[in-house]
mmCIF file of C-alpha atoms in Angstrom:
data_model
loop_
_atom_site.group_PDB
_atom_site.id
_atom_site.type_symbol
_atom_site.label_atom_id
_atom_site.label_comp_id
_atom_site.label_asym_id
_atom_site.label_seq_id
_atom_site.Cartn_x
_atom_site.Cartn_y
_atom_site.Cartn_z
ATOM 1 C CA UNK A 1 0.000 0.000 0.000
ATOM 2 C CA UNK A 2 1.022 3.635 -0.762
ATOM 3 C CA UNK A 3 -0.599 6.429 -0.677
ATOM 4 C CA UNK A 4 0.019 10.213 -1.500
ATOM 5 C CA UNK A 5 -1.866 13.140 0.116
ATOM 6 C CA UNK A 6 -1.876 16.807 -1.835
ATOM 7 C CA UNK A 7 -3.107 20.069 -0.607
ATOM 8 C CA UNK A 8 -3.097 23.590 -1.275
ATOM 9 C CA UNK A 9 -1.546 23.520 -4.847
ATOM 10 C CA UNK A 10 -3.887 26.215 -6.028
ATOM 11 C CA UNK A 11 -3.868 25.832 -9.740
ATOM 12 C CA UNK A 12 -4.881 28.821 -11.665
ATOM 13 C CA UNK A 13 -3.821 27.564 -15.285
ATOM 14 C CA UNK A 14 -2.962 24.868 -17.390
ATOM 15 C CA UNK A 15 0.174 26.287 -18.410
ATOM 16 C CA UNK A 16 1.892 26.933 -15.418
ATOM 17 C CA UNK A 17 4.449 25.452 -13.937
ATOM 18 C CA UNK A 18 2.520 24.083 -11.001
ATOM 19 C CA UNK A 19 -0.009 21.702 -13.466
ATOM 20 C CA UNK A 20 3.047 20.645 -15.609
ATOM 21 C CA UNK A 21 4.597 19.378 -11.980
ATOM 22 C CA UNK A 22 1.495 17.831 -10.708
ATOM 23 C CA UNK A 23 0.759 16.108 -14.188
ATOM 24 C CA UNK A 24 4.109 14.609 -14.004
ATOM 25 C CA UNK A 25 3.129 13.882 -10.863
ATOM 26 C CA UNK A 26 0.146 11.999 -11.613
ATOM 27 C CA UNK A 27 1.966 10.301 -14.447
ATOM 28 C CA UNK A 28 4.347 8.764 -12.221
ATOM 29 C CA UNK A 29 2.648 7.859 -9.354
ATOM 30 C CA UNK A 30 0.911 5.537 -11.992
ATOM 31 C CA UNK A 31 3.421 4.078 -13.764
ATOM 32 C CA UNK A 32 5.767 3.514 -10.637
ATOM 33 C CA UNK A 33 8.116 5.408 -12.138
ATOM 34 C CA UNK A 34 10.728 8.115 -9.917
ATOM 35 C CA UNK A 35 7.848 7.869 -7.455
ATOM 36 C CA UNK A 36 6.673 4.397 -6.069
ATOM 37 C CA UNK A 37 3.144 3.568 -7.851
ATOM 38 C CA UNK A 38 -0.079 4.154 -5.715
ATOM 39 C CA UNK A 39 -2.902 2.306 -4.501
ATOM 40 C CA UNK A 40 -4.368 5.611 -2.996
ATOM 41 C CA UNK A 41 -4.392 9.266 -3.812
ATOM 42 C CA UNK A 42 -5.795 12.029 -1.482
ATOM 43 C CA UNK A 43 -6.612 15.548 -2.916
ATOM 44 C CA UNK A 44 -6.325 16.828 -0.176
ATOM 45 C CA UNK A 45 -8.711 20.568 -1.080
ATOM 46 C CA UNK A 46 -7.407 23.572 -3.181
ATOM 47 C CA UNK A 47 -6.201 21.595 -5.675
ATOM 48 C CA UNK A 48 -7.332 23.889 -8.091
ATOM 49 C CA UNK A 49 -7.351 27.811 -7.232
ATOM 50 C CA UNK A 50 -11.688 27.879 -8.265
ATOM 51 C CA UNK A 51 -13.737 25.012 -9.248
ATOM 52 C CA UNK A 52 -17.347 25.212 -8.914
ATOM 53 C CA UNK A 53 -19.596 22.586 -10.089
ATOM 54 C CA UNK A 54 -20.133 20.600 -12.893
ATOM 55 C CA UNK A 55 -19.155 23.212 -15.669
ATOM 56 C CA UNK A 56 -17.482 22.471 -18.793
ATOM 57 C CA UNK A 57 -15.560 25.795 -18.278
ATOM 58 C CA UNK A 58 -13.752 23.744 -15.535
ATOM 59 C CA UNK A 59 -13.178 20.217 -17.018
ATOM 60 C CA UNK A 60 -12.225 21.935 -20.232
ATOM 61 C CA UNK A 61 -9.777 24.255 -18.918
ATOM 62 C CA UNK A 62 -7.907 21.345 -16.334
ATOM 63 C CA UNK A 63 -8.811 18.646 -19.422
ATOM 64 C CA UNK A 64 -4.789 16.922 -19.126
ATOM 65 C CA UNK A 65 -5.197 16.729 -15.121
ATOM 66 C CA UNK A 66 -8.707 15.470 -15.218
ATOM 67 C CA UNK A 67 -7.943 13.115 -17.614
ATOM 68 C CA UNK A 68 -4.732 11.673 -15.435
ATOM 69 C CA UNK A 69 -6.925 11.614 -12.431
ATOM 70 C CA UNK A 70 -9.340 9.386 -14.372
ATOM 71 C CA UNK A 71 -6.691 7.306 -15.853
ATOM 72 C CA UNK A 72 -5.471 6.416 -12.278
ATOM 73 C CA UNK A 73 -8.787 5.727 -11.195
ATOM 74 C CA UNK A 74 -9.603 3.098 -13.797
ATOM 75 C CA UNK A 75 -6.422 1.653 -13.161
ATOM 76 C CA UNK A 76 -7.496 0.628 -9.749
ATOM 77 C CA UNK A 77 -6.037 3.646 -7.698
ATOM 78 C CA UNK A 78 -8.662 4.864 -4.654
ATOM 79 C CA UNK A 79 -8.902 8.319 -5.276
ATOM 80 C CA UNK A 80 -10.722 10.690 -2.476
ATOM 81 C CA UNK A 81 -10.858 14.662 -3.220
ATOM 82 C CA UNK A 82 -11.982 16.539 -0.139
ATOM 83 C CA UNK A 83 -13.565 20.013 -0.919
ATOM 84 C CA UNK A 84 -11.419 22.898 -0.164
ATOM 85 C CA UNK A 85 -12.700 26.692 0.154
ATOM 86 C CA UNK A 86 -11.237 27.073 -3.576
ATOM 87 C CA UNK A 87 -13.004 23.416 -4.874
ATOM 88 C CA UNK A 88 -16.549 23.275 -3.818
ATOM 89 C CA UNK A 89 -19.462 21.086 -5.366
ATOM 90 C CA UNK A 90 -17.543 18.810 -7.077
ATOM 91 C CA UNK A 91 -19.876 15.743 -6.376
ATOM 92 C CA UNK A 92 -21.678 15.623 -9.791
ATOM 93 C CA UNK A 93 -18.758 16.093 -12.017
ATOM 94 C CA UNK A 94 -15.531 14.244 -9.846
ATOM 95 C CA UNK A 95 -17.944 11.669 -8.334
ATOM 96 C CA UNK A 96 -20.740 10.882 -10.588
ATOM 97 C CA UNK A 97 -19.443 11.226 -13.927
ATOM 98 C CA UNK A 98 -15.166 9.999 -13.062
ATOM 99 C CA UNK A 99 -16.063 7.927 -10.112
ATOM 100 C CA UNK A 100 -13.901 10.329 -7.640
ATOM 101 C CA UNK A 101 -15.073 9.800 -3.889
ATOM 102 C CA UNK A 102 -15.739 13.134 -2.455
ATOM 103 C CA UNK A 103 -15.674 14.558 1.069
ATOM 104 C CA UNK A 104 -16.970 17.790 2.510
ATOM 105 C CA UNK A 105 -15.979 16.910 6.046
ATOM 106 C CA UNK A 106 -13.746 14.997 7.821
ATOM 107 C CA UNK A 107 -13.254 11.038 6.909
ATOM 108 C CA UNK A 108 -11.409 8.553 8.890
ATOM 109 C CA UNK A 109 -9.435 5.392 6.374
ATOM 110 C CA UNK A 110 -7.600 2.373 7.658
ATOM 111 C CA UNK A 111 -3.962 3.191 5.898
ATOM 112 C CA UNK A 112 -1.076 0.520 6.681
ATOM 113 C CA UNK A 113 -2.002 -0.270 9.720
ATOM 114 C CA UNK A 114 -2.968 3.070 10.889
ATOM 115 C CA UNK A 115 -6.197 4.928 11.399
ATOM 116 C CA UNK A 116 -5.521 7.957 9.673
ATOM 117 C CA UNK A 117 -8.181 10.947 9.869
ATOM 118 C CA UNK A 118 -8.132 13.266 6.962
ATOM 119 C CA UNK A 119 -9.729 16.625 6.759
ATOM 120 C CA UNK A 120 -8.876 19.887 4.164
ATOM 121 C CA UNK A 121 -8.378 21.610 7.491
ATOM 122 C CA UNK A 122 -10.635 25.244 7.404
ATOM 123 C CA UNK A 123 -11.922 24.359 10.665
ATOM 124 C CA UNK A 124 -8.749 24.412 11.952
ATOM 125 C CA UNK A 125 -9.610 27.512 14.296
ATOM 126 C CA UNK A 126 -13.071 27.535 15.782
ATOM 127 C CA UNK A 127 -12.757 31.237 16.631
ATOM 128 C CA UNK A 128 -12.413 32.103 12.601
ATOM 129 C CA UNK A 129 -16.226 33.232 12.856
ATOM 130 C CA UNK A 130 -16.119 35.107 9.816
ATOM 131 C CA UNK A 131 -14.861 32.193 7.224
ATOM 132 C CA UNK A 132 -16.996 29.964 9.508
ATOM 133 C CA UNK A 133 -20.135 31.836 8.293
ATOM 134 C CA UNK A 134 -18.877 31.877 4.443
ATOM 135 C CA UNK A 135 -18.424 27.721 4.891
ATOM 136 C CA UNK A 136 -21.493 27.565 5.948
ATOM 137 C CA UNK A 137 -23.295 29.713 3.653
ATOM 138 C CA UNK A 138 -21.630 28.052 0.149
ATOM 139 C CA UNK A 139 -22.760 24.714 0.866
ATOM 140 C CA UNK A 140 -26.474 25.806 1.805
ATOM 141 C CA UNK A 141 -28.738 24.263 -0.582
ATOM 142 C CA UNK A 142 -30.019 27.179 -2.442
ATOM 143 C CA UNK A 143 -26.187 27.854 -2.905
ATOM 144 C CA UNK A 144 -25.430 24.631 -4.465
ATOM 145 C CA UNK A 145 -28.459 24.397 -6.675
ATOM 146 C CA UNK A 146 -27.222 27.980 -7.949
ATOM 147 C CA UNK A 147 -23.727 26.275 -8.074
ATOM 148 C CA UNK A 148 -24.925 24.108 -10.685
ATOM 149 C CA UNK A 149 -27.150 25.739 -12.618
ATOM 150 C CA UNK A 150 -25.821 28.760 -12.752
ATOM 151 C CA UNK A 151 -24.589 29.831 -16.288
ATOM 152 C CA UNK A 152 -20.600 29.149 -16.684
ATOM 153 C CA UNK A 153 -19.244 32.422 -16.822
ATOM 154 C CA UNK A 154 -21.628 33.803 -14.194
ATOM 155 C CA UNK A 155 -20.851 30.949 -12.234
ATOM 156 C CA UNK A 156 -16.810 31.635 -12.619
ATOM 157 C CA UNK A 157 -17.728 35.232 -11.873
ATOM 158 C CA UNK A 158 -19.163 34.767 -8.738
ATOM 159 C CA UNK A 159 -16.707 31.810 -7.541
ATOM 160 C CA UNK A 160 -13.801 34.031 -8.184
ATOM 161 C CA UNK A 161 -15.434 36.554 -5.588
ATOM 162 C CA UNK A 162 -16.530 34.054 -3.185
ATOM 163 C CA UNK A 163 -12.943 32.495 -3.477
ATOM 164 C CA UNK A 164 -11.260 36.464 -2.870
ATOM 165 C CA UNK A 165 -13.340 36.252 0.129
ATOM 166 C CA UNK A 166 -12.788 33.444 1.229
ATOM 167 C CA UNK A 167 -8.896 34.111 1.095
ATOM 168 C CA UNK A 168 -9.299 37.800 2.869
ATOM 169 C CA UNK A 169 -11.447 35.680 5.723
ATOM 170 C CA UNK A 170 -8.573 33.242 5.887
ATOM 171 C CA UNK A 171 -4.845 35.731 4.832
ATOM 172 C CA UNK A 172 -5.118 37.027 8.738
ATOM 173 C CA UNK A 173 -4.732 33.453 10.152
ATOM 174 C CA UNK A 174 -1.967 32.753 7.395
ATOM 175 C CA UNK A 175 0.043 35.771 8.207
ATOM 176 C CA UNK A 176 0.169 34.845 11.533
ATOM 177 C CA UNK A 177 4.140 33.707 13.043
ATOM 178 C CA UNK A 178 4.327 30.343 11.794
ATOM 179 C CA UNK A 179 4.741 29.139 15.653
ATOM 180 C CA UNK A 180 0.907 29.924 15.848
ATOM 181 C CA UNK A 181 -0.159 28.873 12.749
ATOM 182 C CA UNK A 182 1.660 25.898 14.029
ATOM 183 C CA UNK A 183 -0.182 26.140 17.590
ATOM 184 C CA UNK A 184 -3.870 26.261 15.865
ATOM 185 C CA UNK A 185 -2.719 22.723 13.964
ATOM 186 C CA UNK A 186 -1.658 20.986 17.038
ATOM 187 C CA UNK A 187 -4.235 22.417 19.447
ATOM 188 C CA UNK A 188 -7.174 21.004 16.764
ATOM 189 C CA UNK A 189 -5.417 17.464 16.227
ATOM 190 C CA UNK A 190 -5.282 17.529 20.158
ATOM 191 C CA UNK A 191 -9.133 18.035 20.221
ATOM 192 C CA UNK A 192 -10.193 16.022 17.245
ATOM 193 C CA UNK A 193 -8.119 12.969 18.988
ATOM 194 C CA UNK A 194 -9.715 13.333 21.920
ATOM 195 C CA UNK A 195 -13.116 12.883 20.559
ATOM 196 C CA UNK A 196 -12.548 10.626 18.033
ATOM 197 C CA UNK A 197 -9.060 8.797 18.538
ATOM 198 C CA UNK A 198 -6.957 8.422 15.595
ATOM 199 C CA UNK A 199 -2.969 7.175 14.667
ATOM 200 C CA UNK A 200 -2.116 9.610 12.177
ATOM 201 C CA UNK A 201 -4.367 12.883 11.319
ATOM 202 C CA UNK A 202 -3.800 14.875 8.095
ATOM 203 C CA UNK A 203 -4.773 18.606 7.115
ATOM 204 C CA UNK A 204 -4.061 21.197 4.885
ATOM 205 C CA UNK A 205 -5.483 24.825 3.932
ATOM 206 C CA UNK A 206 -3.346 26.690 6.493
ATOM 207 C CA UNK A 207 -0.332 26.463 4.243
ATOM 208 C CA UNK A 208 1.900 25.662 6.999
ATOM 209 C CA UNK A 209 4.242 22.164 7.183
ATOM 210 C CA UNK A 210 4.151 20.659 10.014
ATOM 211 C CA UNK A 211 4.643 17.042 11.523
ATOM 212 C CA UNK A 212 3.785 16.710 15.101
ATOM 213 C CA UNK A 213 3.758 13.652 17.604
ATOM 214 C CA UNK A 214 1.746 13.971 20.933
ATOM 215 C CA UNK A 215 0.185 11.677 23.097
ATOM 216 C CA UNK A 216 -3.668 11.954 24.286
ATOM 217 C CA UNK A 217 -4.739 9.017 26.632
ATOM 218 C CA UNK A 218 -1.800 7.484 26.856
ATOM 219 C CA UNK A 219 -2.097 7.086 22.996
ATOM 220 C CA UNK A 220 0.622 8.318 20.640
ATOM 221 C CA UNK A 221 -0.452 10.340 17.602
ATOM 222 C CA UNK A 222 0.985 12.105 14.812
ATOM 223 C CA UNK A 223 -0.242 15.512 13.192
ATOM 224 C CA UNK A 224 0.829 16.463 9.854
ATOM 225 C CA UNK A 225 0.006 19.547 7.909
ATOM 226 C CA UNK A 226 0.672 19.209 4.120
ATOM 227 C CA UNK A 227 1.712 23.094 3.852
ATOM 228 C CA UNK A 228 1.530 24.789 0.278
ATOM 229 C CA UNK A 229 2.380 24.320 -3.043
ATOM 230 C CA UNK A 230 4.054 28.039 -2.655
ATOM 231 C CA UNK A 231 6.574 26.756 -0.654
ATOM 232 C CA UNK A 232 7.280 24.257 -3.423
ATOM 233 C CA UNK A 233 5.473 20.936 -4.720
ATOM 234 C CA UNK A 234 5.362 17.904 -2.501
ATOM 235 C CA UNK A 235 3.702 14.981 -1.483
ATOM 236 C CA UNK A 236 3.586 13.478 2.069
ATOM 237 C CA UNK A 237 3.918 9.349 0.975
ATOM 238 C CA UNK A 238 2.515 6.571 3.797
ATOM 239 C CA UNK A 239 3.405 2.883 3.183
ATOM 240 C CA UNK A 240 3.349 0.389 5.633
ATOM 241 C CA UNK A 241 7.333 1.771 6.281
ATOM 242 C CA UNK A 242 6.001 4.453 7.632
ATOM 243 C CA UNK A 243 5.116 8.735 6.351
ATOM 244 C CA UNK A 244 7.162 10.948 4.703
ATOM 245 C CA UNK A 245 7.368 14.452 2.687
ATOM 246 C CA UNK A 246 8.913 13.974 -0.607
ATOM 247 C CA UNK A 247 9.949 17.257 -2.625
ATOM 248 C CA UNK A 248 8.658 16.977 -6.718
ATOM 249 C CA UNK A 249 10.806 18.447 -9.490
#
């Protein structure tokens, strides 16, 4: 078993330099080629900088990554997208039409021996009442109806100034010292495990690396924040040897 968690790449266009590295990326992890070939791949939220529904505009736009995402799921690889604030609605296109598992909330997987909770991470910090509201208020149902139906460019239109918002609801938190951003990971795993008791938990959307290892009941757990694809791309790999970050070129 190996499997490769993602966060926080953010892409905006096909022709950067961020898809070309996460296409590679893709391409590898099914071929077995630099990287060892998966049996799972978490998307981890804000893959993509906007995606909204099940519009062509999208699926056009991305069509190389979709189409690499597909390929690994028909090969056999489990793939599980949880929605970011950048990705939202993605049920009827990523699940119903590729056969993509999504998640809006937290999901718990057996992984090499470990129970590993995995989450995009925006409820990180409960005091964040502001974004809090927003989360809330995009996946309402009139919201998502209008998410699909919506024309395209409309659509676009208004999910590039719900995105802007929710970024200005969530800079202040990210220009916080990294020793709090840092504190508001920890402090959540701490509180998560103690509800719901996990080996390994795994976030994002903060934009902040970190690995942590606490105990809570006399049980040892491990925290680990995937950080940004600003800081560079990466992957954090778990096989039954154990979890690591590994840097892409």
């Amino acid at each position: 078993m190996t499997a490769y968690f993602v966060s926080d790449i953010h892409l905006v266009s096909p022709a950067e330099e961020k898809t070309e590295v996460f296409n590679r990326f893709l391409q590898s992890i099914a071929a077995g080629g630099s990287l060892e070939k998966a049996t799972h791949l978490f998307l981890v939220g804000d893959i993509f900088d906007l995606w909204v529904g099940n519009h062509r505009y999208f699926s056009d736009k991305f069509h190389t990554t979709v189409e690499l995402i597909r390929a690994l799921a028909m090969a056999g690889v489990q793939v599980h997208y949880f929605e970011g604030n950048h990705d939202l609605h993605l049920d009827r296109f990523w699940q119903e039409r590729l056969g993509i598992k999504i998640h809006a909330d937290a999901e718990s997987f057996d992984l090499a021996g470990l129970r590993v909770r995995i989450e995009h991470g925006d409820l990180i910090n409960p005091e964040d009442e502001g974004y809090l509201f927003l989360r809330w208020f995009l996946r309402t149902s009139p919201m998502t109806l209008l998410a699909h139906s919506l024309p395209a460019p409309l659509v676009r239109l208004i999910g590039e100034r719900a995105s802007q918002a929710s970024r200005n609801y969530t800079s202040t938190a990210k220009e916080l010292p990294k020793d709090q951003i840092r504190k508001l990971i920890r402090t959540h795993a701490e509180r998560v495990g103690s509800v719901s008791p996990f080996d390994l938990i795994i976030t994002g959307h903060v934009h902040v690396e970190d690995d942590f290892r606490f105990k809570v009941a006399g049980r040892e757990m491990r925290s680990v924040n995937l950080g940004s694809w600003f800081d560079g791309p990466k992957a954090f790999v778990l096989n039954e040897g154990g979890g690591n970050f590994t840097a892409l070129k």
